[in-house]
Every structure is written in C-alpha cells, then in structure tokens.
Amino acid sequence: MTLPEDWIEHRREDGEPVGWIVPDGGGFRPMDFLGRPVGGAPVEWLEAEEALDARGLGFLADRHRLKLADGTERPVRISQAGPDGIVVVADEFGAASAVGAQADEFHLRFPAPEELLLNEG
C-alpha cells in the first residue's frame, strides 16, 4: 500500500518512527505503526503526538492472535510491520522465538486487518 498523502509521519524524540498523524475534520487522528487509530475522536495536534509517543512500538513485541478464514485463531508475533505490509509468525508455545524454528508465516496488508487481534491476557 502507498500511504495516503495526508498521513504525516511522527517520530519520537530519538528519531524512531512510531506512527502517523492524519488530518480529520477540524482535528487530527493518531495512527499507530500498524496503521490503526489510537484513541477515538480526532484530537488536537499535540494530543495526537502524545498519544503516539505513549503507544510507542513496544506493543509490536506483544503476542497477538490471528483469526483465520475458518474461524480458528492462532497465536502470532509480529516479525515485520510497515506500509509495505505486515508479517506475523505463528507462536504456539513460544515457537516464534526458538532458534531454527520453521514457524508458519502470514503476510497481511497494511493497515493491519481486523483479523489481527492483540492478545488480551
């Protein structure tokens, strides 16, 4: 995917990109590194920056779940993320981090589809 022209990259203080700020009506909508909105309604520019800085990139290292076409879910970890797409690897029993593991890979579109769910708990 090519990012829309109105998506403005936001970098944290150390220069690392953490998301985008998108004009939305009279305000701005922060979008995280997976291209998903952070928060609800549009906010002021500084609030959008603060939301992205607070969200950071740490959530990318968390376990997620991928809902497959047959309705089953697999635990996954994100191995690559950006406007060119998202790659997740199966993580049953921590297999994604095992040296030499041949975990299943799934290539997803950007922004992240609804089927990619944060593992709550």
CSV table of N, CA, C and O in Angstrom, one decimal, residues 9-77:
chain,number,residue,atom,x,y,z
A,9,GLU,N,4.1,11.4,8.9
A,9,GLU,CA,4.9,10.6,9.8
A,9,GLU,C,5.2,11.3,11.1
A,9,GLU,O,5.6,12.5,11.1
A,10,HIS,N,5.1,10.5,12.2
A,10,HIS,CA,5.5,11.1,13.5
A,10,HIS,C,6.7,10.2,14.1
A,10,HIS,O,6.6,9.0,14.1
A,11,ARG,N,7.7,10.9,14.5
A,11,ARG,CA,8.9,10.2,15.1
A,11,ARG,C,9.0,10.7,16.6
A,11,ARG,O,8.7,11.8,16.9
A,12,ARG,N,9.4,9.7,17.4
A,12,ARG,CA,9.6,10.1,18.8
A,12,ARG,C,10.9,10.9,18.9
A,12,ARG,O,11.6,11.1,17.9
A,13,GLU,N,11.2,11.3,20.1
A,13,GLU,CA,12.4,12.2,20.3
A,13,GLU,C,13.7,11.7,19.8
A,13,GLU,O,14.6,12.4,19.3
A,14,ASP,N,13.9,10.4,19.8
A,14,ASP,CA,15.1,9.8,19.3
A,14,ASP,C,15.2,9.5,17.8
A,14,ASP,O,16.1,9.0,17.3
A,15,GLY,N,14.1,10.0,17.1
A,15,GLY,CA,14.1,9.8,15.7
A,15,GLY,C,13.4,8.6,15.2
A,15,GLY,O,13.2,8.5,14.0
A,16,GLU,N,13.0,7.7,16.0
A,16,GLU,CA,12.4,6.4,15.6
A,16,GLU,C,10.9,6.7,15.2
A,16,GLU,O,10.2,7.3,16.0
A,17,PRO,N,10.5,6.3,14.0
A,17,PRO,CA,9.1,6.5,13.7
A,17,PRO,C,8.1,5.6,14.5
A,17,PRO,O,8.4,4.4,14.7
A,18,VAL,N,7.0,6.2,15.0
A,18,VAL,CA,6.1,5.4,15.8
A,18,VAL,C,4.7,5.5,15.3
A,18,VAL,O,3.8,4.9,15.8
A,19,GLY,N,4.5,6.2,14.2
A,19,GLY,CA,3.1,6.2,13.6
A,19,GLY,C,2.9,7.4,12.7
A,19,GLY,O,3.9,8.0,12.2
A,20,TRP,N,1.7,7.8,12.5
A,20,TRP,CA,1.3,8.9,11.6
A,20,TRP,C,0.2,9.7,12.3
A,20,TRP,O,-0.6,9.2,13.1
A,21,ILE,N,0.1,10.9,11.8
A,21,ILE,CA,-0.9,11.8,12.3
A,21,ILE,C,-1.7,12.2,11.0
A,21,ILE,O,-1.1,12.6,10.0
A,22,VAL,N,-3.0,12.0,11.1
A,22,VAL,CA,-3.9,12.2,9.9
A,22,VAL,C,-4.9,13.3,10.1
A,22,VAL,O,-5.6,13.2,11.1
A,23,PRO,N,-4.9,14.3,9.3
A,23,PRO,CA,-6.0,15.3,9.4
A,23,PRO,C,-7.4,14.7,9.4
A,23,PRO,O,-7.6,13.8,8.5
A,24,ASP,N,-8.3,15.1,10.2
A,24,ASP,CA,-9.6,14.5,10.3
A,24,ASP,C,-10.6,15.6,10.7
A,24,ASP,O,-10.6,15.9,11.9
A,25,GLY,N,-11.3,16.2,9.8
A,25,GLY,CA,-12.2,17.3,10.1
A,25,GLY,C,-11.4,18.4,10.7
A,25,GLY,O,-10.4,18.9,10.1
A,26,GLY,N,-11.8,18.9,11.9
A,26,GLY,CA,-11.1,20.0,12.5
A,26,GLY,C,-10.0,19.6,13.4
A,26,GLY,O,-9.4,20.4,14.1
A,27,GLY,N,-9.7,18.3,13.4
A,27,GLY,CA,-8.6,17.8,14.3
A,27,GLY,C,-7.7,16.8,13.6
A,27,GLY,O,-7.5,16.9,12.4
A,28,PHE,N,-7.1,16.0,14.4
A,28,PHE,CA,-6.1,15.0,13.9
A,28,PHE,C,-6.3,13.7,14.6
A,28,PHE,O,-6.6,13.6,15.7
A,29,ARG,N,-6.1,12.6,13.8
A,29,ARG,CA,-6.2,11.3,14.3
A,29,ARG,C,-4.8,10.6,14.3
A,29,ARG,O,-4.2,10.5,13.3
A,30,PRO,N,-4.4,10.2,15.5
A,30,PRO,CA,-3.1,9.4,15.5
A,30,PRO,C,-3.3,8.0,15.1
A,30,PRO,O,-4.3,7.3,15.4
A,31,MET,N,-2.4,7.5,14.2
A,31,MET,CA,-2.4,6.1,13.7
A,31,MET,C,-1.1,5.4,14.1
A,31,MET,O,0.0,5.9,13.9
A,32,ASP,N,-1.2,4.3,14.8
A,32,ASP,CA,-0.1,3.6,15.2
A,32,ASP,C,0.7,2.9,14.1
A,32,ASP,O,0.4,3.1,12.9
A,33,PHE,N,1.8,2.2,14.4
A,33,PHE,CA,2.7,1.7,13.4
A,33,PHE,C,2.0,0.6,12.6
A,33,PHE,O,2.6,0.2,11.5
A,34,LEU,N,0.9,0.1,13.0
A,34,LEU,CA,0.1,-0.9,12.2
A,34,LEU,C,-0.9,-0.2,11.4
A,34,LEU,O,-1.7,-0.9,10.7
A,35,GLY,N,-1.0,1.1,11.5
A,35,GLY,CA,-2.0,1.8,10.7
A,35,GLY,C,-3.4,1.9,11.3
A,35,GLY,O,-4.3,2.1,10.6
A,36,ARG,N,-3.4,1.6,12.6
A,36,ARG,CA,-4.7,1.6,13.3
A,36,ARG,C,-4.8,2.9,14.2
A,36,ARG,O,-3.9,3.4,14.7
A,37,PRO,N,-6.1,3.4,14.3
A,37,PRO,CA,-6.3,4.6,15.1
A,37,PRO,C,-5.9,4.3,16.6
A,37,PRO,O,-6.2,3.3,17.1
A,38,VAL,N,-5.3,5.3,17.2
A,38,VAL,CA,-5.0,5.3,18.6
A,38,VAL,C,-6.1,6.3,19.3
A,38,VAL,O,-6.0,7.5,19.0
A,39,GLY,N,-7.0,5.7,20.0
A,39,GLY,CA,-8.0,6.6,20.6
A,39,GLY,C,-9.2,6.7,19.8
A,39,GLY,O,-9.3,6.0,18.7
A,40,GLY,N,-10.1,7.5,20.2
A,40,GLY,CA,-11.4,7.6,19.5
A,40,GLY,C,-11.5,8.8,18.6
A,40,GLY,O,-11.0,8.8,17.4
A,41,ALA,N,-12.1,9.8,19.0
A,41,ALA,CA,-12.4,11.0,18.2
A,41,ALA,C,-11.1,11.8,17.9
A,41,ALA,O,-10.1,11.7,18.6
A,42,PRO,N,-11.1,12.6,16.8
A,42,PRO,CA,-10.0,13.4,16.5
A,42,PRO,C,-9.6,14.3,17.6
A,42,PRO,O,-10.5,14.7,18.4
A,43,VAL,N,-8.3,14.6,17.7
A,43,VAL,CA,-7.8,15.5,18.8
A,43,VAL,C,-6.9,16.6,18.3
A,43,VAL,O,-6.7,16.6,17.1
A,44,GLU,N,-6.4,17.4,19.1
A,44,GLU,CA,-5.5,18.5,18.7
A,44,GLU,C,-4.2,17.8,18.4
A,44,GLU,O,-3.9,16.7,18.8
A,45,TRP,N,-3.4,18.5,17.6
A,45,TRP,CA,-2.1,18.0,17.1
A,45,TRP,C,-1.2,17.5,18.2
A,45,TRP,O,-0.7,16.4,18.2
A,46,LEU,N,-1.0,18.3,19.3
A,46,LEU,CA,-0.1,17.9,20.4
A,46,LEU,C,-0.7,16.6,21.1
A,46,LEU,O,0.1,15.8,21.5
A,47,GLU,N,-2.0,16.5,21.2
A,47,GLU,CA,-2.5,15.3,21.8
A,47,GLU,C,-2.3,14.1,21.0
A,47,GLU,O,-2.0,13.0,21.5
A,48,ALA,N,-2.3,14.3,19.6
A,48,ALA,CA,-2.0,13.2,18.7
A,48,ALA,C,-0.6,12.7,18.9
A,48,ALA,O,-0.3,11.5,18.9
A,49,GLU,N,0.3,13.7,19.0
A,49,GLU,CA,1.8,13.4,19.2
A,49,GLU,C,1.9,12.6,20.5
A,49,GLU,O,2.7,11.6,20.5
A,50,GLU,N,1.3,13.1,21.5
A,50,GLU,CA,1.5,12.5,22.9
A,50,GLU,C,0.9,11.1,22.8
A,50,GLU,O,1.5,10.1,23.4
A,51,ALA,N,-0.2,10.8,22.2
A,51,ALA,CA,-0.8,9.5,22.1
A,51,ALA,C,0.1,8.5,21.4
A,51,ALA,O,0.3,7.4,21.8
A,52,LEU,N,0.8,9.0,20.3
A,52,LEU,CA,1.7,8.1,19.6
A,52,LEU,C,2.9,7.8,20.4
A,52,LEU,O,3.5,6.7,20.4
A,53,ASP,N,3.5,8.9,21.1
A,53,ASP,CA,4.6,8.7,21.9
A,53,ASP,C,4.3,7.7,23.0
A,53,ASP,O,5.2,6.8,23.4
A,54,ALA,N,3.1,7.8,23.6
A,54,ALA,CA,2.7,6.9,24.7
A,54,ALA,C,2.6,5.5,24.2
A,54,ALA,O,2.9,4.5,24.9
A,55,ARG,N,2.0,5.3,23.0
A,55,ARG,CA,1.7,4.0,22.4
A,55,ARG,C,3.1,3.4,22.1
A,55,ARG,O,3.3,2.2,22.3
A,56,GLY,N,4.0,4.1,21.5
A,56,GLY,CA,5.3,3.7,21.2
A,56,GLY,C,5.3,2.5,20.2
A,56,GLY,O,4.4,2.3,19.4
A,57,LEU,N,6.3,1.7,20.3
A,57,LEU,CA,6.5,0.5,19.5
A,57,LEU,C,6.4,-0.8,20.3
A,57,LEU,O,6.4,-1.9,19.7
A,58,GLY,N,6.5,-0.7,21.6
A,58,GLY,CA,6.5,-1.9,22.5
A,58,GLY,C,5.4,-2.9,22.2
A,58,GLY,O,5.6,-4.1,22.3
A,59,PHE,N,4.2,-2.4,21.9
A,59,PHE,CA,3.1,-3.3,21.6
A,59,PHE,C,3.4,-4.3,20.5
A,59,PHE,O,2.8,-5.3,20.4
A,60,LEU,N,4.3,-3.9,19.6
A,60,LEU,CA,4.6,-4.8,18.5
A,60,LEU,C,5.2,-6.1,18.9
A,60,LEU,O,5.1,-7.1,18.3
A,61,ALA,N,5.9,-6.1,20.1
A,61,ALA,CA,6.6,-7.3,20.6
A,61,ALA,C,5.6,-8.2,21.4
A,61,ALA,O,5.9,-9.3,21.7
A,62,ASP,N,4.4,-7.7,21.7
A,62,ASP,CA,3.4,-8.5,22.4
A,62,ASP,C,2.9,-9.6,21.5
A,62,ASP,O,3.0,-9.6,20.3
A,63,ARG,N,2.3,-10.6,22.2
A,63,ARG,CA,1.7,-11.7,21.4
A,63,ARG,C,0.4,-11.2,20.9
A,63,ARG,O,-0.3,-10.4,21.5
A,64,HIS,N,0.0,-11.6,19.7
A,64,HIS,CA,-1.2,-11.3,19.1
A,64,HIS,C,-1.9,-12.6,18.7
A,64,HIS,O,-1.3,-13.7,18.8
A,65,ARG,N,-3.1,-12.5,18.2
A,65,ARG,CA,-3.9,-13.6,17.7
A,65,ARG,C,-4.3,-13.3,16.2
A,65,ARG,O,-4.6,-12.1,15.9
A,66,LEU,N,-4.2,-14.3,15.4
A,66,LEU,CA,-4.7,-14.1,14.0
A,66,LEU,C,-5.9,-15.0,13.8
A,66,LEU,O,-5.8,-16.2,14.0
A,67,LYS,N,-7.0,-14.4,13.5
A,67,LYS,CA,-8.2,-15.1,13.2
A,67,LYS,C,-8.2,-15.5,11.7
A,67,LYS,O,-8.1,-14.7,10.8
A,68,LEU,N,-8.2,-16.8,11.5
A,68,LEU,CA,-8.1,-17.4,10.2
A,68,LEU,C,-9.5,-17.5,9.5
A,68,LEU,O,-10.5,-17.3,10.2
A,69,ALA,N,-9.5,-17.7,8.2
A,69,ALA,CA,-10.7,-17.8,7.4
A,69,ALA,C,-11.7,-18.8,8.0
A,69,ALA,O,-12.9,-18.6,7.9
A,70,ASP,N,-11.2,-19.9,8.5
A,70,ASP,CA,-12.1,-20.9,9.0
A,70,ASP,C,-12.6,-20.6,10.5
A,70,ASP,O,-13.3,-21.4,11.1
A,71,GLY,N,-12.3,-19.4,11.0
A,71,GLY,CA,-12.8,-19.0,12.3
A,71,GLY,C,-11.8,-19.4,13.5
A,71,GLY,O,-12.0,-18.9,14.6
A,72,THR,N,-10.8,-20.2,13.2
A,72,THR,CA,-9.9,-20.6,14.3
A,72,THR,C,-8.9,-19.4,14.5
A,72,THR,O,-8.8,-18.5,13.6
A,73,GLU,N,-8.3,-19.4,15.6
A,73,GLU,CA,-7.3,-18.4,15.9
A,73,GLU,C,-5.9,-19.0,16.2
A,73,GLU,O,-5.9,-20.1,16.8
A,74,ARG,N,-4.9,-18.3,15.8
A,74,ARG,CA,-3.5,-18.8,16.1
A,74,ARG,C,-2.8,-17.7,16.8
A,74,ARG,O,-2.9,-16.5,16.5
A,75,PRO,N,-2.0,-18.1,17.8
A,75,PRO,CA,-1.2,-17.1,18.5
A,75,PRO,C,0.0,-16.7,17.5
A,75,PRO,O,0.6,-17.6,16.9
A,76,VAL,N,0.3,-15.4,17.4
A,76,VAL,CA,1.3,-15.0,16.5
A,76,VAL,C,2.1,-13.9,17.1
A,76,VAL,O,1.7,-13.2,18.1
A,77,ARG,N,3.3,-13.6,16.6
A,77,ARG,CA,4.1,-12.5,16.9
A,77,ARG,C,4.4,-11.7,15.6
A,77,ARG,O,4.5,-12.3,14.5
